[in-house]
Tab-separated table of C-alpha atoms in Angstrom:
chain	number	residue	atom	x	y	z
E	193	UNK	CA	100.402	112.877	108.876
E	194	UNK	CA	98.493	110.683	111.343
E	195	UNK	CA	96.615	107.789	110.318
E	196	UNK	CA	92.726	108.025	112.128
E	197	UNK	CA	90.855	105.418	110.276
E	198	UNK	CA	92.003	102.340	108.986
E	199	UNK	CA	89.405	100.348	106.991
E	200	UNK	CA	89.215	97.212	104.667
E	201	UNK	CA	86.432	96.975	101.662
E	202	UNK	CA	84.761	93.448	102.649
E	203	UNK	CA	81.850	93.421	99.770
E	204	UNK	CA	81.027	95.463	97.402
E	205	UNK	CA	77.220	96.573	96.179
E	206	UNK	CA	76.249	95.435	92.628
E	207	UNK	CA	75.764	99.353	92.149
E	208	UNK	CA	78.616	101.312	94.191
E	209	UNK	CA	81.010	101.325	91.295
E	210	UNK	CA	78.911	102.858	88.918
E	211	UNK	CA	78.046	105.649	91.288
E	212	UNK	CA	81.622	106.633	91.180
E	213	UNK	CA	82.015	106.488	87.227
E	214	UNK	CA	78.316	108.201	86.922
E	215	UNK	CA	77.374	110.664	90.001
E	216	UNK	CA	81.525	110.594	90.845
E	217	UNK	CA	81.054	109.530	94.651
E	218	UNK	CA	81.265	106.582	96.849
E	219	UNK	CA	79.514	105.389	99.819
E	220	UNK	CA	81.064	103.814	102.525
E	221	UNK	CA	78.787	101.649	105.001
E	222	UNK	CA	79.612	99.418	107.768
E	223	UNK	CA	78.705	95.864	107.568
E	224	UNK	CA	75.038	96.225	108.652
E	225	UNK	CA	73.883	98.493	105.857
E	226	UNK	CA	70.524	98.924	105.176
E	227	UNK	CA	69.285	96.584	102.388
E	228	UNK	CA	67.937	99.137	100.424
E	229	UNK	CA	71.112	101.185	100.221
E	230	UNK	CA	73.694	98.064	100.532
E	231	UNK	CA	73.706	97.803	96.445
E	232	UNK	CA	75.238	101.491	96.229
E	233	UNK	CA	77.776	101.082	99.051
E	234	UNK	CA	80.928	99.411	99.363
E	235	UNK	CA	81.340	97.834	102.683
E	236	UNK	CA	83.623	98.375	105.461
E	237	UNK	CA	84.970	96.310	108.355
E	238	UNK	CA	85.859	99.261	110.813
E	239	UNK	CA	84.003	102.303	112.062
E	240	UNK	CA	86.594	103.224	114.610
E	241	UNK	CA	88.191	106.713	113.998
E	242	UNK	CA	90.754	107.919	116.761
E	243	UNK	CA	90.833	111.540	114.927
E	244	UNK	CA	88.717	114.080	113.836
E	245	UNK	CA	88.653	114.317	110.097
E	246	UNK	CA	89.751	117.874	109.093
E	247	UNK	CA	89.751	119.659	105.456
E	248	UNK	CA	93.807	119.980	104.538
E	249	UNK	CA	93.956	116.103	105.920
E	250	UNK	CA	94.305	113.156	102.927
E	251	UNK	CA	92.057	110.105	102.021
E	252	UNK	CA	93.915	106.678	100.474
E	253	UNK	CA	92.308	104.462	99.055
E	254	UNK	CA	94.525	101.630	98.145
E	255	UNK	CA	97.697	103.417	96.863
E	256	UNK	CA	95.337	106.557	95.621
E	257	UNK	CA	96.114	109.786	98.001
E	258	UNK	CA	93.269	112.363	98.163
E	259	UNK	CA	93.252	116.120	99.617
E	260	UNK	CA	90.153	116.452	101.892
E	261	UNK	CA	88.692	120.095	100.673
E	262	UNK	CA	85.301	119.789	102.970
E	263	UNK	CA	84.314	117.585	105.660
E	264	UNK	CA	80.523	117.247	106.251
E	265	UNK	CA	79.224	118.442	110.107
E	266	UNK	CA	77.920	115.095	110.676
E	267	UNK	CA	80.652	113.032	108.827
E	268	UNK	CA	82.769	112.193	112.250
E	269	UNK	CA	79.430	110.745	113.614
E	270	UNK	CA	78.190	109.452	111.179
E	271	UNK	CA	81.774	106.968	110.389
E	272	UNK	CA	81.621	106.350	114.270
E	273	UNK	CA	78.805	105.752	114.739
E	274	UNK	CA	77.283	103.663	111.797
E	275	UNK	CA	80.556	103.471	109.236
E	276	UNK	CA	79.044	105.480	106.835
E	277	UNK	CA	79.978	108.138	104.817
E	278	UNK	CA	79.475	109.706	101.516
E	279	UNK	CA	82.947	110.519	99.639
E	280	UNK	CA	82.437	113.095	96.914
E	281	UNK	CA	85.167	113.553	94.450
E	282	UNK	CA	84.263	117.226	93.661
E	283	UNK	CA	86.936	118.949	95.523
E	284	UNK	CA	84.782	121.523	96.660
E	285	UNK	CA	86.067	123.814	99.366
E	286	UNK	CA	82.137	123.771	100.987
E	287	UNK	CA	80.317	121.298	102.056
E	288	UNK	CA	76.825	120.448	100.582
E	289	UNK	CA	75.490	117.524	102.801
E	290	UNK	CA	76.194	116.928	106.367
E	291	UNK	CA	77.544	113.350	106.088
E	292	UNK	CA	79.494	114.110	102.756
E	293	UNK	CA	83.101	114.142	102.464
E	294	UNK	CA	85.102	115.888	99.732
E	295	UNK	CA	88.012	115.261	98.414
E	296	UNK	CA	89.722	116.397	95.101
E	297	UNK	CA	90.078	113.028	92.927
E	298	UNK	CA	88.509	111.592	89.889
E	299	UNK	CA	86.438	108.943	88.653
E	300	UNK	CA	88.643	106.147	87.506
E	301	UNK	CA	88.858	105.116	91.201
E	302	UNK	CA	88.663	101.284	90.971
E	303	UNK	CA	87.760	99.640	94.322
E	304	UNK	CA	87.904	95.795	95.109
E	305	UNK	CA	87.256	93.555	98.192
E	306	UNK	CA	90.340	94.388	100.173
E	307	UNK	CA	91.406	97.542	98.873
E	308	UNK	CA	92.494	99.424	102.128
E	309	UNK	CA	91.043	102.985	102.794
E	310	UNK	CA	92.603	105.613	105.366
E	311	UNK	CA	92.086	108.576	106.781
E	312	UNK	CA	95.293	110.765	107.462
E	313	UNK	CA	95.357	113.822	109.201
């Protein structure tokens, strides 16, 4: 698989880890999140993706691998463009927001500044 998105967590929102043990997603933002969202989102220092993210591609996050089962229509653009994303660890096959990633994982995902997140393809 290739590798189109190569990210580092740099801070971490007093909220964001409880919104993957409690509503079993994560939000990815770039560095200039919004205030008002910056406490659910874990913070990235890259928004550059060289690929486009497909279902049957994988997610890592630190030494984690995810199957992508449905990719959002607005989730490319939205990483690009803003490096934000909404990762749902549902494993639906259908998407149900336009920025929202799924993948099939679980929610004892434990995420710390530093842990390294991919996209593979």
């Amino acid at each position: 698989m290739e590798k189109i998105f190569d990210t580092t967590v740099i801070a971490i929102g007093p909220e964001a880890p409880a919104m993957i043990s409690d509503a079993n997603m994560l939000i990815l933002f770039g560095a200039e999140a919004p205030e008002d969202l910056a406490e659910y989102c874990y913070k990235i220092d890259n928004k550059d993706l060289s690929g486009q993210i497909a279902k049957g591609g994988q997610l890592k996050v630190g030494e984690h691998i995810y199957p992508i089962t449905a990719v959002g229509a607005v989730v490319d653009q939205n990483l690009k463009a803003l490096g934000h994303i909404t990762i749902s660890l549902d494993g639906s096959s259908e998407e149900s927001l336009p920025g929202t990633l799924h993948v099939q994982g679980d929610n004892n995902l434990t995420i710390s500044e530093g842990t390294r997140i991919q996209i593979l393809t």
